[in-house]
Each structure stands twice: as structure tokens, then as C-alpha cells.
Amino acid sequence: MATITDKNTAVVTGASRGIGRAVALRLGATHHVVAVARSRPQLETLASEIRSGGGSCDAVEIDVTDAKAVARTLAGVRADVLVNNAGVGYMKPLLELSSDEWHTMVDVNFNALFHVTRAVLPGMVERGRGHIVMVGSIAGRSAFAGGSCYAATKHAVMGFSESLMLEVRDQGVKVSVVNPGSVATTFSRRDRDTSWMITADDVADAVIHAIDTPPRVLVHRIEVRAAIPKKG
Ligand SMILES: NC(=O)c1ccc[n+]([C@@H]2O[C@H](COP(=O)([O-])OP(=O)(O)OC[C@H]3O[C@@H](n4cnc5c(N)ncnc54)[C@H](OP(=O)(O)O)[C@@H]3O)[C@@H](O)[C@H]2O)c1
């Protein structure tokens, strides 16, 4: 998988669609992109789009909850940027949530942060530079009915991100968390009217803003919401 490149490398999880795809496309202008998700055809389409714009991209088909596959696949990647974006949401009352749905959200939204971050962080610390961006949610600092598990995983993302930031910032590694409100992606299929929502590109702008700061500046937390939310 490892492409030889003199560009900086950015690993983006959940790059097959939605926010991760938008982030990968933006990073493709400046970085070699390692695009991670389970859907190979969508990853290949993304990689072709980045290549046709003059960039380079490796499409990496892995399930981020598979600790061994993540460790094996990312072992040789010299990541300068990691965007931990992969996520799932089953929004329903606790009594309707299955055990599988609960565990999938905890595994993808939270446990996978450990597997992926653990795979690339040692190299960043060794080189004394790097940037890890988590895509959280405004559900990471508020609650909503139907969000008992989802909001809990996103609260965990906040605790993880701030703690990690305090651990590694003086080793040259920045940690940021971008918390979107409602974004018009397939994630929001429960809400058919997406016209009032922000777009995946809007969230990608926020991610790029956090990454494109001078070495002395650390933007740790960004919240990006619809200016005019749906009424009612
Ligand atoms: N959309 C919103 O309203 C909203 C709001 C706030 C926060 N967020 C957060 O933003 C992030 C991206 O959401 P989105 O709206 O872009 O959702 P999306 O369009 O459904 O995309 C989710 C991405 O995560 C990947 N993914 C899911 N499970 C995976 C797994 N086990 N292994 C590897 N990749 C996996 C999917 O790829 P494959 O299916 O190909 O594996 C896909 O690329 C999530 O963390 C979500 O919680 C979204």
C-alpha cells in the first residue's frame, strides 16, 4: 500500500463518503492521502478524483474497529495528519436500541480512535510533529432524546481529544476536535429535509482551518452549526 512520496501524508478515516470524503478531497491538494473505509468502490472513485486533480491517494479498505487490521495496515504509514472521522449513529430511544447497535456505535465512534491513533501517534511523537483531528459532534457536549449512546460516544470523543491534546502538545503533536451540528450527508437520512443543514464541505473547511495554523497556534475545538436551524 505504501506510496513513496515527498509530500506530507494525511490519513482520513470514513473517507468513502460524507464529511470524510470532503476532507480527503481538500487534503488531496496538499497531502498524499491515505483514505480509509470499508467501501472499496467509493474509495477508488475518491482516489481517482484526487489523482485527476494532480494529487496522490491510497485507497485502504479496512474496518476501523478491527484493531489488528488497523495496526497491520497503517504500520508503514508516516502520517503527518490524521483525521479520525469514521462514525455511525443509530438515533432511537434506549429501549429500542439493540445490543449490536450500541456496540457498533461504541466501537466505531470511540474504540476505533484508540486503534487508529495508536497506529500513527508513535511516529508523530518520534518526529516531533503531527496533527490529529477528531470529528466529534455538538452531541458531544449536549444531549438529545434518542441519543443515549450516540451522544455518550461523542462526549467520550471530547474527553479523549482534550486529554490527548494535553499529553502530546509539548511533543509537537496538535490535537483538535471539530464538532459539527447537522450536516447534509447520508448520516442524516432520518431527516429528509436537509436544505437547512451545513454541508460536508463546510465541515471540511473547519478541519482545514484547524490544520492550516502556524506552529505556535493550536485550535483545539471548533463547533460548526447551521446558521438558521430548522424550525420546530
Ligand atoms: N452528518 C451529521 O449530521 C453529523 C453531525 C455531527 C457529527 N457527525 C460526525 O461526522 C462523522 C462523519 O459523518 P458523515 O455525516 O460523513 O457520515 P456518513 O456519510 O454516513 O459517512 C460515515 C463514514 O464512516 C465510515 N465508517 C463507518 N463505519 C466504519 C467502519 N467500521 N470502518 C471504517 N469506516 C467506517 C463510512 O465508510 P464505510 O461505510 O465505507 O465503511 C463513511 O465513510 C461521524 O463521526 C459523525 O458522527 C455527523
Tab-separated table of C-alpha atoms and ligand atoms in Angstrom:
chain	number	residue	atom	x	y	z
A	1	MET	CA	0.000	0.000	0.000
A	2	ALA	CA	2.739	2.464	0.953
A	3	THR	CA	3.189	5.037	-1.811
A	4	ILE	CA	6.621	6.705	-1.897
A	5	THR	CA	6.052	10.450	-1.775
A	6	ASP	CA	7.847	13.586	-0.664
A	7	LYS	CA	4.547	15.228	0.239
A	8	ASN	CA	3.193	15.194	3.763
A	9	THR	CA	0.760	12.343	4.336
A	10	ALA	CA	-2.783	12.611	5.699
A	11	VAL	CA	-4.769	9.595	6.908
A	12	VAL	CA	-8.544	10.145	6.776
A	13	THR	CA	-10.970	7.585	8.199
A	14	GLY	CA	-14.511	7.358	6.893
A	15	ALA	CA	-13.288	8.778	3.592
A	16	SER	CA	-15.687	6.850	1.360
A	17	ARG	CA	-18.480	9.446	1.622
A	18	GLY	CA	-19.803	12.466	3.501
A	19	ILE	CA	-17.524	14.593	5.658
A	20	GLY	CA	-14.506	12.278	5.377
A	21	ARG	CA	-14.667	12.344	1.583
A	22	ALA	CA	-14.869	16.154	1.558
A	23	VAL	CA	-11.899	16.381	3.948
A	24	ALA	CA	-9.878	13.899	1.852
A	25	LEU	CA	-10.540	15.874	-1.338
A	26	ARG	CA	-9.399	19.101	0.318
A	27	LEU	CA	-6.292	17.478	1.788
A	28	GLY	CA	-5.547	15.878	-1.588
A	29	ALA	CA	-4.453	19.291	-2.894
A	30	THR	CA	-1.561	19.463	-0.423
A	31	HIS	CA	-1.030	15.978	1.012
A	32	HIS	CA	-0.666	12.393	-0.057
A	33	VAL	CA	-3.963	10.951	1.197
A	34	VAL	CA	-4.462	7.548	2.818
A	35	ALA	CA	-8.227	7.131	2.528
A	36	VAL	CA	-9.694	4.580	4.941
A	37	ALA	CA	-13.186	2.997	4.968
A	38	ARG	CA	-14.870	-0.341	4.237
A	39	SER	CA	-16.339	0.520	0.805
A	40	ARG	CA	-13.655	-0.103	-1.795
A	41	PRO	CA	-15.543	1.184	-4.885
A	42	GLN	CA	-16.227	4.570	-3.245
A	43	LEU	CA	-12.625	4.793	-2.047
A	44	GLU	CA	-11.368	4.025	-5.570
A	45	THR	CA	-13.616	6.766	-7.006
A	46	LEU	CA	-12.244	9.216	-4.428
A	47	ALA	CA	-8.657	8.172	-5.212
A	48	SER	CA	-9.241	8.702	-8.969
A	49	GLU	CA	-10.713	12.134	-8.303
A	50	ILE	CA	-7.687	13.134	-6.197
A	51	ARG	CA	-5.289	11.748	-8.841
A	52	SER	CA	-7.087	13.563	-11.660
A	53	GLY	CA	-6.520	16.803	-9.727
A	54	GLY	CA	-2.771	16.065	-9.650
A	55	GLY	CA	-2.696	14.542	-6.170
A	56	SER	CA	-1.988	11.076	-4.849
A	57	CYS	CA	-4.143	8.754	-2.779
A	58	ASP	CA	-4.042	5.205	-1.450
A	59	ALA	CA	-7.467	3.614	-1.010
A	60	VAL	CA	-7.316	1.464	2.113
A	61	GLU	CA	-10.223	-0.874	2.711
A	62	ILE	CA	-10.383	-1.609	6.442
A	63	ASP	CA	-12.901	-1.688	9.220
A	64	VAL	CA	-11.563	0.725	11.832
A	65	THR	CA	-12.969	-1.469	14.614
A	66	ASP	CA	-10.601	-4.270	13.589
A	67	ALA	CA	-7.609	-3.450	15.798
A	68	LYS	CA	-5.252	-5.957	14.139
A	69	ALA	CA	-6.121	-4.874	10.593
A	70	VAL	CA	-5.667	-1.208	11.526
A	71	ALA	CA	-2.283	-1.851	13.159
A	72	ARG	CA	-1.087	-4.024	10.247
A	73	THR	CA	-2.280	-1.685	7.504
A	74	LEU	CA	-1.161	1.613	8.979
A	75	ALA	CA	2.159	0.295	10.331
A	76	GLY	CA	4.267	1.668	7.481
A	77	VAL	CA	2.389	4.953	7.048
A	78	ARG	CA	4.329	8.083	8.017
A	79	ALA	CA	1.324	10.214	8.914
A	80	ASP	CA	1.658	13.975	9.330
A	81	VAL	CA	-2.089	14.415	9.684
A	82	LEU	CA	-4.749	12.009	10.954
A	83	VAL	CA	-8.449	12.835	10.656
A	84	ASN	CA	-10.442	10.432	12.835
A	85	ASN	CA	-13.818	10.919	11.171
A	86	ALA	CA	-15.462	7.480	10.729
A	87	GLY	CA	-18.708	7.341	12.677
A	88	VAL	CA	-22.158	5.800	12.840
A	89	GLY	CA	-25.376	6.881	14.518
A	90	TYR	CA	-28.484	4.926	15.437
A	91	MET	CA	-30.710	7.574	16.970
A	92	LYS	CA	-33.526	5.915	18.873
A	93	PRO	CA	-34.805	5.512	22.418
A	94	LEU	CA	-32.652	3.265	24.573
A	95	LEU	CA	-35.433	0.691	24.848
A	96	GLU	CA	-35.450	0.343	21.047
A	97	LEU	CA	-31.673	0.208	20.654
A	98	SER	CA	-30.281	-3.277	20.042
A	99	SER	CA	-27.142	-4.521	21.716
A	100	ASP	CA	-25.467	-4.677	18.274
A	101	GLU	CA	-26.318	-1.036	17.535
A	102	TRP	CA	-24.970	0.023	20.942
A	103	HIS	CA	-21.706	-1.877	20.487
A	104	THR	CA	-21.243	-0.733	16.890
A	105	MET	CA	-21.514	2.933	17.904
A	106	VAL	CA	-19.102	2.470	20.809
A	107	ASP	CA	-16.678	0.502	18.619
A	108	VAL	CA	-16.678	2.849	15.597
A	109	ASN	CA	-17.141	6.242	17.261
A	110	PHE	CA	-14.921	5.635	20.273
A	111	ASN	CA	-12.865	2.422	20.459
A	112	ALA	CA	-11.560	2.884	16.912
A	113	LEU	CA	-9.990	6.189	17.966
A	114	PHE	CA	-7.627	4.122	20.092
A	115	HIS	CA	-6.737	1.675	17.291
A	116	VAL	CA	-6.120	4.302	14.609
A	117	THR	CA	-4.454	6.913	16.812
A	118	ARG	CA	-2.241	4.275	18.418
A	119	ALA	CA	-1.051	3.222	14.954
A	120	VAL	CA	0.165	6.659	13.839
A	121	LEU	CA	0.953	8.611	17.021
A	122	PRO	CA	4.328	6.971	17.842
A	123	GLY	CA	5.758	8.200	14.513
A	124	MET	CA	4.407	11.716	15.086
A	125	VAL	CA	5.962	11.857	18.564
A	126	GLU	CA	9.248	10.483	17.221
A	127	ARG	CA	9.355	13.163	14.504
A	128	GLY	CA	8.152	15.867	16.910
A	129	ARG	CA	5.326	16.946	14.613
A	130	GLY	CA	1.845	15.952	13.591
A	131	HIS	CA	-1.800	16.886	13.819
A	132	ILE	CA	-4.715	14.674	14.849
A	133	VAL	CA	-8.230	15.956	14.206
A	134	MET	CA	-11.279	14.211	15.616
A	135	VAL	CA	-14.677	14.756	14.028
A	136	GLY	CA	-16.947	14.841	17.074
A	137	SER	CA	-20.405	16.379	17.224
A	138	ILE	CA	-22.321	19.038	19.085
A	139	ALA	CA	-23.875	15.939	20.685
A	140	GLY	CA	-20.503	15.699	22.438
A	141	ARG	CA	-21.441	18.499	24.790
A	142	SER	CA	-25.224	18.361	24.784
A	143	ALA	CA	-27.896	15.677	24.931
A	144	PHE	CA	-30.993	14.779	22.964
A	145	ALA	CA	-33.758	12.191	23.246
A	146	GLY	CA	-32.715	9.229	21.133
A	147	GLY	CA	-29.029	9.953	21.652
A	148	SER	CA	-28.237	7.997	24.816
A	149	CYS	CA	-25.475	6.011	23.113
A	150	TYR	CA	-24.519	8.336	20.234
A	151	ALA	CA	-24.195	11.411	22.483
A	152	ALA	CA	-22.285	9.336	25.031
A	153	THR	CA	-19.758	8.247	22.387
A	154	LYS	CA	-19.323	11.859	21.245
A	155	HIS	CA	-18.867	13.025	24.860
A	156	ALA	CA	-16.156	10.367	25.030
A	157	VAL	CA	-14.556	11.845	21.896
A	158	MET	CA	-14.332	15.205	23.686
A	159	GLY	CA	-12.688	13.685	26.775
A	160	PHE	CA	-10.307	11.664	24.627
A	161	SER	CA	-9.350	14.643	22.468
A	162	GLU	CA	-8.679	17.116	25.259
A	163	SER	CA	-6.730	14.593	27.339
A	164	LEU	CA	-4.628	13.556	24.345
A	165	MET	CA	-4.018	17.208	23.464
A	166	LEU	CA	-2.640	17.826	26.967
A	167	GLU	CA	-0.462	14.707	26.720
A	168	VAL	CA	1.229	15.369	23.398
A	169	ARG	CA	1.158	19.100	22.624
A	170	ASP	CA	4.595	19.693	24.145
A	171	GLN	CA	5.917	16.893	21.930
A	172	GLY	CA	4.944	18.828	18.809
A	173	VAL	CA	1.680	16.995	18.108
A	174	LYS	CA	-1.514	19.040	17.868
A	175	VAL	CA	-4.902	17.540	18.684
A	176	SER	CA	-8.132	19.198	17.585
A	177	VAL	CA	-11.793	18.273	17.646
A	178	VAL	CA	-14.301	19.621	15.140
A	179	ASN	CA	-17.883	19.365	16.356
A	180	PRO	CA	-20.490	19.753	13.622
A	181	GLY	CA	-24.189	20.330	14.082
A	182	SER	CA	-26.477	18.775	11.473
A	183	VAL	CA	-24.688	18.045	8.202
A	184	ALA	CA	-26.389	17.082	4.934
A	185	THR	CA	-24.870	13.618	4.395
A	186	THR	CA	-26.353	10.127	4.246
A	187	PHE	CA	-25.832	10.076	8.025
A	188	SER	CA	-28.878	12.353	8.288
A	189	ARG	CA	-31.236	10.070	6.399
A	190	ARG	CA	-33.644	10.196	9.334
A	191	ASP	CA	-34.346	13.797	8.331
A	192	ARG	CA	-35.417	14.110	4.694
A	193	ASP	CA	-35.300	17.906	4.558
A	194	THR	CA	-31.573	18.628	4.592
A	195	SER	CA	-31.838	22.062	2.933
A	196	TRP	CA	-31.191	23.941	6.197
A	197	MET	CA	-28.133	21.891	7.184
A	198	ILE	CA	-24.472	22.710	6.720
A	199	THR	CA	-22.600	20.698	4.091
A	200	ALA	CA	-19.741	18.235	4.298
A	201	ASP	CA	-17.600	20.918	2.606
A	202	ASP	CA	-18.427	23.362	5.421
A	203	VAL	CA	-17.082	20.843	7.939
A	204	ALA	CA	-14.032	20.181	5.739
A	205	ASP	CA	-13.341	23.949	5.803
A	206	ALA	CA	-13.281	23.824	9.611
A	207	VAL	CA	-10.930	20.819	9.603
A	208	ILE	CA	-8.578	22.538	7.149
A	209	HIS	CA	-8.700	25.729	9.249
A	210	ALA	CA	-7.518	23.767	12.306
A	211	ILE	CA	-4.737	22.077	10.318
A	212	ASP	CA	-3.557	25.218	8.491
A	213	THR	CA	-2.426	27.085	11.586
A	214	PRO	CA	1.125	28.259	12.218
A	215	PRO	CA	3.236	26.047	14.536
A	216	ARG	CA	2.661	28.397	17.501
A	217	VAL	CA	-1.145	28.130	17.224
A	218	LEU	CA	-3.313	25.219	18.349
A	219	VAL	CA	-7.010	25.411	17.530
A	220	HIS	CA	-8.245	22.682	19.835
A	221	ARG	CA	-12.026	22.833	19.463
A	222	ILE	CA	-14.327	24.093	16.719
A	223	GLU	CA	-18.109	23.982	16.685
A	224	VAL	CA	-19.748	24.484	13.303
A	225	ARG	CA	-23.528	24.722	13.092
A	226	ALA	CA	-26.293	25.714	10.711
A	227	ALA	CA	-26.773	29.467	10.991
A	228	ILE	CA	-30.542	29.069	10.750
A	229	PRO	CA	-31.671	25.702	12.160
A	230	LYS	CA	-34.908	24.055	11.082
A	231	LYS	CA	-37.878	25.476	12.944
A	232	GLY	CA	-39.937	23.234	15.212
B	1	LIG	N1	-23.967	14.176	9.384
B	1	LIG	C1	-24.176	14.780	10.545
B	1	LIG	O1	-25.234	15.387	10.777
B	1	LIG	C2	-23.097	14.768	11.588
B	1	LIG	C3	-23.194	15.698	12.645
B	1	LIG	C4	-22.227	15.723	13.628
B	1	LIG	C5	-21.173	14.831	13.578
B	1	LIG	N2	-21.097	13.929	12.545
B	1	LIG	C6	-19.962	13.006	12.553
B	1	LIG	O2	-19.224	13.156	11.355
B	1	LIG	C7	-18.565	11.931	11.038
B	1	LIG	C8	-18.819	11.587	9.582
B	1	LIG	O3	-20.217	11.538	9.395
B	1	LIG	P1	-20.901	11.702	7.963
B	1	LIG	O4	-22.058	12.603	8.146
B	1	LIG	O5	-19.897	12.000	6.926
B	1	LIG	O6	-21.469	10.207	7.813
B	1	LIG	P2	-21.560	9.215	6.550
B	1	LIG	O7	-21.817	9.976	5.320
B	1	LIG	O8	-22.508	8.147	6.977
B	1	LIG	O9	-20.070	8.624	6.475
B	1	LIG	C9	-19.571	7.812	7.507
B	1	LIG	C10	-18.206	7.324	7.110
B	1	LIG	O10	-17.716	6.479	8.172
B	1	LIG	C11	-17.249	5.270	7.583
B	1	LIG	N3	-17.358	4.157	8.504
B	1	LIG	C12	-18.433	3.770	9.221
B	1	LIG	N4	-18.157	2.641	9.896
B	1	LIG	C13	-16.863	2.320	9.591
B	1	LIG	C14	-16.013	1.265	9.970
B	1	LIG	N5	-16.413	0.285	10.817
B	1	LIG	N6	-14.762	1.239	9.459
B	1	LIG	C15	-14.346	2.186	8.619
B	1	LIG	N7	-15.100	3.223	8.222
B	1	LIG	C16	-16.351	3.276	8.709
B	1	LIG	C17	-18.138	5.071	6.364
B	1	LIG	O11	-17.472	4.278	5.398
B	1	LIG	P3	-17.857	2.758	5.027
B	1	LIG	O12	-19.319	2.575	5.263
B	1	LIG	O13	-17.430	2.690	3.609
B	1	LIG	O14	-17.008	1.931	5.921
B	1	LIG	C18	-18.247	6.503	5.844
B	1	LIG	O15	-17.145	6.818	5.043
B	1	LIG	C19	-19.093	10.891	12.026
B	1	LIG	O16	-18.140	10.709	13.060
B	1	LIG	C20	-20.360	11.537	12.588
B	1	LIG	O17	-20.641	11.097	13.897
B	1	LIG	C21	-22.022	13.893	11.547
